[in-house]
GROMACS .gro file of C-alpha atoms in nm:
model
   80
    1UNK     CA    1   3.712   5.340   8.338
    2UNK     CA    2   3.623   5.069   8.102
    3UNK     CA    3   3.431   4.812   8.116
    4UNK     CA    4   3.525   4.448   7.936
    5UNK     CA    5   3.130   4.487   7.788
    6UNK     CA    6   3.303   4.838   7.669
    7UNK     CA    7   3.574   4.631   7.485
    8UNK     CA    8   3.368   4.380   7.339
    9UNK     CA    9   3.094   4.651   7.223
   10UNK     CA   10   3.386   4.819   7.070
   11UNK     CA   11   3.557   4.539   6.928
   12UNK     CA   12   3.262   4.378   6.744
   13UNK     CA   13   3.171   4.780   6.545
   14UNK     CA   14   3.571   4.836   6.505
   15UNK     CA   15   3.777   4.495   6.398
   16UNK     CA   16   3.752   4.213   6.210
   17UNK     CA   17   3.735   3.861   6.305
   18UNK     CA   18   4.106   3.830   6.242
   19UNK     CA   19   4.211   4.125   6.403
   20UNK     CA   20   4.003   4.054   6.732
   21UNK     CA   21   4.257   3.716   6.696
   22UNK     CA   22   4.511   3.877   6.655
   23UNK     CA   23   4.437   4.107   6.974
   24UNK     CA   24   4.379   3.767   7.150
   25UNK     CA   25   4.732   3.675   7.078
   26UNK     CA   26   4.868   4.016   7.155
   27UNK     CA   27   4.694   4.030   7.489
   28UNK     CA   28   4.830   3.644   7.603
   29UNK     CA   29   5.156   3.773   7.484
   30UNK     CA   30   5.208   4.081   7.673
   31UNK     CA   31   5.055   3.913   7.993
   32UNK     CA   32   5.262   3.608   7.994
   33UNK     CA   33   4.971   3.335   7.878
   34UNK     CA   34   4.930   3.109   7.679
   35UNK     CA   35   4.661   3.181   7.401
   36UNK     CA   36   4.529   2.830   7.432
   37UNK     CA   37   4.410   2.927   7.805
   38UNK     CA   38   4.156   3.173   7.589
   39UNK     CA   39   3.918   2.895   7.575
   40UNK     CA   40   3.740   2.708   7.193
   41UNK     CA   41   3.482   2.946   7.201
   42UNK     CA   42   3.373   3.182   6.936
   43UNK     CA   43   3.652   3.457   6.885
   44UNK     CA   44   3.440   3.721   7.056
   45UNK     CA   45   3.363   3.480   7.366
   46UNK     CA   46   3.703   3.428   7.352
   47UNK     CA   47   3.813   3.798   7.376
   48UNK     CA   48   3.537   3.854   7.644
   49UNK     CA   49   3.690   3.591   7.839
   50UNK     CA   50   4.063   3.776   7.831
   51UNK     CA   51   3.920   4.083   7.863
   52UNK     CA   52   3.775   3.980   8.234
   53UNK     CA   53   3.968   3.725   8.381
   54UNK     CA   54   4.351   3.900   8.214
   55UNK     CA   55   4.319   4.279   8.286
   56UNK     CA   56   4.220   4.411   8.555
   57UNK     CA   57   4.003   4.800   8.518
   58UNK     CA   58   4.300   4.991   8.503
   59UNK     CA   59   4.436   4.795   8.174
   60UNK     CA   60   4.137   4.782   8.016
   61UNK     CA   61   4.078   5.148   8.027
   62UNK     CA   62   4.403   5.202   7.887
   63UNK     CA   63   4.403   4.943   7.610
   64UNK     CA   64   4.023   5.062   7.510
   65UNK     CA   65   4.190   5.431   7.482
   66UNK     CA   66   4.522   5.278   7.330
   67UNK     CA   67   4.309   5.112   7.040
   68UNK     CA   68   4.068   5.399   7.011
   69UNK     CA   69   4.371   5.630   6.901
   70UNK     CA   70   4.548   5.360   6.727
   71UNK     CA   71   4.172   5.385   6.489
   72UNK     CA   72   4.135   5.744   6.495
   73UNK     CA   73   4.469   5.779   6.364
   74UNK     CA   74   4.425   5.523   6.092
   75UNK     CA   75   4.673   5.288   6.198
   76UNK     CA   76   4.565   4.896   6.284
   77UNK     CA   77   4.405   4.847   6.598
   78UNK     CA   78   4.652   4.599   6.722
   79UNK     CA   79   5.032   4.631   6.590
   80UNK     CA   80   5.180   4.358   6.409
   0.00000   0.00000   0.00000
């Protein structure tokens, strides 16, 4: 299982500032929120924040492994 301090770890060595946005968004959008409900923090704070409190272990572990292979295989980590 991962851990949301595994995501964050692995977000801050694998994607930009942008794309850990744009993950933001993707994450409110496939869990029916509303971005704004992310919080004004800093963008990391801000994906530590949906990382906890939107997915429980079981998502977490998938969408560290989903992004992971989405890397390895040279594709962005976070479709468009």
């Amino acid at each position: 299982m991962a851990s949301s301090d595994d995501i964050v770890v692995f977000c801050r060595l694998q994607l930009s500032e942008a794309e850990a946005e744009h993950l933001i968004g993707w994450i409110a959008w496939r869990t029916g929120r509303n971005q704004a409900m992310a919080g004004d923090r800093e963008t990391i704070e801000r994906l530590r924040h949906v990382v906890v409190n939107w997915l429980d272990a079981d998502q977490r572990a998938r969408l560290l492994r989903w992004m992971t292979t989405r890397i390895d295989q040279g594709r962005p980590p976070v479709p468009s």
